[in-house]
Coordinates of N, CA and C in Angstrom, one line a residue:
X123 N 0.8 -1.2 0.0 CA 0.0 0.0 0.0 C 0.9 1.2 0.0
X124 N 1.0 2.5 -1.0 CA 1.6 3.4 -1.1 C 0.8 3.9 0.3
X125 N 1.5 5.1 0.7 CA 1.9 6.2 1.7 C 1.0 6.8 1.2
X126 N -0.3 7.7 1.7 CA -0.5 8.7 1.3 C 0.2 10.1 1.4
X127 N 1.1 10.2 2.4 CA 1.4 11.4 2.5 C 2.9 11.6 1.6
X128 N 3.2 10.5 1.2 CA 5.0 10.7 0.1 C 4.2 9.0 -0.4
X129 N 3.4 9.3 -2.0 CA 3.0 8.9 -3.0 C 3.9 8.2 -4.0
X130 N 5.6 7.8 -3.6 CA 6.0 8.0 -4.4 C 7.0 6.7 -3.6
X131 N 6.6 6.6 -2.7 CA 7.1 5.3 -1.8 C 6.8 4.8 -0.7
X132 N 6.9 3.7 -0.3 CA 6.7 3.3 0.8 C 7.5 3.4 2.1
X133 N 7.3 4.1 3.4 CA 8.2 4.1 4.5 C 8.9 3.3 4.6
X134 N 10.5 3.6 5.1 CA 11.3 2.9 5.3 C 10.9 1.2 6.6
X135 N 10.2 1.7 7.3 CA 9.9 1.0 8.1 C 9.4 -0.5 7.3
X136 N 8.2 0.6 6.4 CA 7.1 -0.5 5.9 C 8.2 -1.2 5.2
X137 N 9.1 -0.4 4.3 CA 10.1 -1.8 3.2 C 10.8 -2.2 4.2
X138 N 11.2 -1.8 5.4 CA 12.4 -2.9 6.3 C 11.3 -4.8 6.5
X139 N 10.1 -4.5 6.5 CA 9.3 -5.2 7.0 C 9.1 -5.9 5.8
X140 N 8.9 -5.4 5.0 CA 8.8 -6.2 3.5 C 9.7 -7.1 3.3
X141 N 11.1 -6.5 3.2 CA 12.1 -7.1 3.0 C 12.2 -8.3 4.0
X142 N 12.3 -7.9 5.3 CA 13.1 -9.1 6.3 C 11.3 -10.5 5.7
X143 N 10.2 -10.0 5.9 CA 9.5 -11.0 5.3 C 9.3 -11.5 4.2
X144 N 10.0 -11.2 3.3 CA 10.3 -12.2 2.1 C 11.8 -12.7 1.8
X145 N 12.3 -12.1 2.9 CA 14.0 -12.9 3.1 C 13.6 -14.0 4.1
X146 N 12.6 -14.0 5.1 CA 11.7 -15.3 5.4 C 11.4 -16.4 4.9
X147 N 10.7 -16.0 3.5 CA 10.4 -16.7 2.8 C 11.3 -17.2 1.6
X148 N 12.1 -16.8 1.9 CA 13.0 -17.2 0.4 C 14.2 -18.7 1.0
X149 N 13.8 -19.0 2.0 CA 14.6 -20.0 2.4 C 13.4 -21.7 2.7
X150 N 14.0 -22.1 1.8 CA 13.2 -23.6 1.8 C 12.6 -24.8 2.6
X151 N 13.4 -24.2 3.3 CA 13.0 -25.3 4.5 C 12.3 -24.4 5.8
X152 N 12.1 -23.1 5.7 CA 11.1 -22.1 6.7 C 9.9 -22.3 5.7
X153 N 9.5 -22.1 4.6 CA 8.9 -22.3 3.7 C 7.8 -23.8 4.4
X154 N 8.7 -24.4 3.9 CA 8.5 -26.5 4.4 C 7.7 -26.1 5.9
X155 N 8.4 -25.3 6.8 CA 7.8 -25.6 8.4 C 6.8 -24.8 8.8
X156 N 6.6 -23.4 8.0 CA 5.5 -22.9 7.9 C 3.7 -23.7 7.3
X157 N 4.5 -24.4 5.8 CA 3.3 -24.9 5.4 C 2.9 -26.4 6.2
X158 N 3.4 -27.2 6.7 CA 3.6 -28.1 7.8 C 3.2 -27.9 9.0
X159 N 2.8 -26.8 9.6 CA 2.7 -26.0 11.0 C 1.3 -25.5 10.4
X160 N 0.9 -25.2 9.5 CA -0.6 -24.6 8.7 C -1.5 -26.1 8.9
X161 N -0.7 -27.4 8.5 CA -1.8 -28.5 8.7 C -1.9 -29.3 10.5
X162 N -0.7 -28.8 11.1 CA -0.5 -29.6 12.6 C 0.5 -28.6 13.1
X163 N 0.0 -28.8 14.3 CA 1.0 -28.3 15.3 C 2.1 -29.1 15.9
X164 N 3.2 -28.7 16.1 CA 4.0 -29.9 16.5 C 5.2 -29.6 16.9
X165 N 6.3 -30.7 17.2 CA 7.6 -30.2 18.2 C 8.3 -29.9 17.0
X166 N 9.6 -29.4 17.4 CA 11.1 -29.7 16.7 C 11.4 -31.5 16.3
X167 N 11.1 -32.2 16.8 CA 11.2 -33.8 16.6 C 10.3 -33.9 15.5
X168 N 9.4 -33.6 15.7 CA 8.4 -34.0 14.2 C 8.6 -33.8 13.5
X169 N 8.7 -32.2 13.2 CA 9.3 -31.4 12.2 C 10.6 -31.5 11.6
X170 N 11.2 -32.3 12.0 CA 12.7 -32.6 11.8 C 12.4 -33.8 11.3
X171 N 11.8 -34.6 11.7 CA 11.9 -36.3 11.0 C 10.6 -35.8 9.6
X172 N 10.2 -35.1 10.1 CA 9.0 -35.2 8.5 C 9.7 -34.5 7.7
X173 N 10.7 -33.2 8.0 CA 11.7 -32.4 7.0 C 12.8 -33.2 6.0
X174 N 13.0 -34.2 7.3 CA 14.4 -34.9 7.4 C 15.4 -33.6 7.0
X175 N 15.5 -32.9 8.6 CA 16.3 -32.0 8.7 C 16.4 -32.2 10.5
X176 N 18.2 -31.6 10.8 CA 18.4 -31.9 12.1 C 17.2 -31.4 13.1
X177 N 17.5 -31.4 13.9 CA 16.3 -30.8 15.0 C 17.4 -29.5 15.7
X178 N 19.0 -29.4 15.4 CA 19.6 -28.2 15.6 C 19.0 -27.3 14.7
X179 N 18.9 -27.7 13.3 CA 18.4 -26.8 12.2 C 17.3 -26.4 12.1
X180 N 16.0 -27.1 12.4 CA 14.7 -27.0 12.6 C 14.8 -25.9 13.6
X181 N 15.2 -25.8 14.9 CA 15.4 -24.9 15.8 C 15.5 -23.5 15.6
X182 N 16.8 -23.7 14.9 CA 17.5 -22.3 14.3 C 16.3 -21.7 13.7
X183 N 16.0 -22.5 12.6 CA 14.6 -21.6 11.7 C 13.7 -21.5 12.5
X184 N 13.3 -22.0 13.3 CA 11.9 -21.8 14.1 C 12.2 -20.6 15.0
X185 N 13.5 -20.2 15.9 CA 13.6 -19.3 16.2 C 13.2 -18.2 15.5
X186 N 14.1 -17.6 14.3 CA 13.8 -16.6 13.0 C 12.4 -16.7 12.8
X187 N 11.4 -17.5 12.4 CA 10.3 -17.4 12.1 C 9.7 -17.0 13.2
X188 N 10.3 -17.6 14.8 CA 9.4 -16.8 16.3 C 9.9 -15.3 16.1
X189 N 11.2 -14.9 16.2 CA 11.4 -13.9 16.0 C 10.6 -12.5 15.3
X190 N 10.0 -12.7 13.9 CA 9.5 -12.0 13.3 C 7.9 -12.4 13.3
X191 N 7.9 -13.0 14.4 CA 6.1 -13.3 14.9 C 5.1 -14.0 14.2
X192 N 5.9 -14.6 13.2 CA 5.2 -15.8 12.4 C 4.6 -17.4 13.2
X193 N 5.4 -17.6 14.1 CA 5.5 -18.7 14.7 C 5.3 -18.5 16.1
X194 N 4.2 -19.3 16.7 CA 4.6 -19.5 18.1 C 4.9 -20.6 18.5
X195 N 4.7 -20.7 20.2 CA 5.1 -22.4 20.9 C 4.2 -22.4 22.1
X196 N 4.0 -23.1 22.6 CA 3.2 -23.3 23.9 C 4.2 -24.6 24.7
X197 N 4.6 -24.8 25.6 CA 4.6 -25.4 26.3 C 3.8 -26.9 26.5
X198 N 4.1 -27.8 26.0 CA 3.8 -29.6 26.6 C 4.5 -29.9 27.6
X199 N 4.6 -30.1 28.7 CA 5.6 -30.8 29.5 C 6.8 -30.5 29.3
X200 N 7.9 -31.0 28.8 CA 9.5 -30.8 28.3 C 9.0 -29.9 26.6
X201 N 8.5 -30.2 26.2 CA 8.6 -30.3 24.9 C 7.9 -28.9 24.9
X202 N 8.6 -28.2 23.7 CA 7.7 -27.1 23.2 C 6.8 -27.4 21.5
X203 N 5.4 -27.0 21.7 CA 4.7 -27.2 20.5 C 4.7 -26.0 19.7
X204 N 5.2 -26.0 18.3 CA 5.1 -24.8 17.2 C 3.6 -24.6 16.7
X205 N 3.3 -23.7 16.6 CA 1.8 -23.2 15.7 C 1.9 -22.1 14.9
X206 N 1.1 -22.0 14.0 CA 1.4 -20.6 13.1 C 0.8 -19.4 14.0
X207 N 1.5 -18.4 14.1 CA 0.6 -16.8 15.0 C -0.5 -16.6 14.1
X208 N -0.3 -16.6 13.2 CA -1.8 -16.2 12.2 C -1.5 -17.0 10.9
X209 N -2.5 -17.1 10.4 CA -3.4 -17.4 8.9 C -2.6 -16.6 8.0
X210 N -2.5 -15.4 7.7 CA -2.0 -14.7 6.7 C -0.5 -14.9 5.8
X211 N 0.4 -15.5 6.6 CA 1.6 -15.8 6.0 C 1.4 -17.3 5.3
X212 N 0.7 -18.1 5.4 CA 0.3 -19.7 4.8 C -0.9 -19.2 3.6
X213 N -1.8 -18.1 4.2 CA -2.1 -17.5 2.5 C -1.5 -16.7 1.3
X214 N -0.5 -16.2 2.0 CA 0.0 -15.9 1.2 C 0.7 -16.3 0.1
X215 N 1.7 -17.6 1.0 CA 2.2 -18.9 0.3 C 1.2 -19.4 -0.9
X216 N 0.1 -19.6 -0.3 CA -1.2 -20.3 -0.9 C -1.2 -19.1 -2.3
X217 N -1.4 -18.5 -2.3 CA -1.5 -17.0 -3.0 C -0.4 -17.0 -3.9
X218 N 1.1 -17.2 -4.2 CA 2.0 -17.3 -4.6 C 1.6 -18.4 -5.6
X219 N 1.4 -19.7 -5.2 CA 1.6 -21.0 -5.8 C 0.3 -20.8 -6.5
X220 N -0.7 -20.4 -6.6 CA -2.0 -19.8 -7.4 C -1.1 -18.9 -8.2
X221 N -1.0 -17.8 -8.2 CA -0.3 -17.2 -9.0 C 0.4 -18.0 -9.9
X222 N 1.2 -19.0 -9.2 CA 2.9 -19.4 -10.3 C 1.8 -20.4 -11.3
X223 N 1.2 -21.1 -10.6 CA 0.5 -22.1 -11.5 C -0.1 -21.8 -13.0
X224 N -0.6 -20.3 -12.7 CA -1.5 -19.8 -13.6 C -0.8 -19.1 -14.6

């Protein structure tokens, strides 16, 4: 959405935001745990044996994706469970792959 008040670009803020969220999405295996996390919720273990990616690595990205508020966790006993914070970043995905198809 342009600025109304400077028509001619969008706030630095708003492109810092743009940018770090599609430098999000440009990595394939955040991609994989986002769309994976849209159908179940689940640990680092799951998501690591259904990735077939370490569970050090699953971590790292799940951090980054907590980081920028895509991702949450709740607490199981020892284990922490991942969920998506909202709907909107899995439509969008969803929204891309419509696009490419067509």
């Amino acid at each position: 959405m342009i600025n109304k008040s400077n028509d001619k670009y969008l706030e630095e803020n708003t492109l810092n935001n743009l940018s770090e969220f599609f430098w999000v999405l440009s990595d394939r295996t955040r991609i994989k745990i986002l769309y994976a996390l849209s159908k179940k919720d689940m640990c680092v273990y799951e998501l690591s044996s259904l990735l077939n990616d370490t569970q050090s690595s699953i971590s790292h990205k799940l951090s980054i994706l907590r980081n920028l508020g895509l991702v949450s966790f709740r607490k199981d006993g020892r284990r922490n469970i991942y969920f998506l914070s909202n709907s909107y970043t899995i439509k969008i995905i969803n929204n891309v792959i419509n696009f490419r198809r067509n």
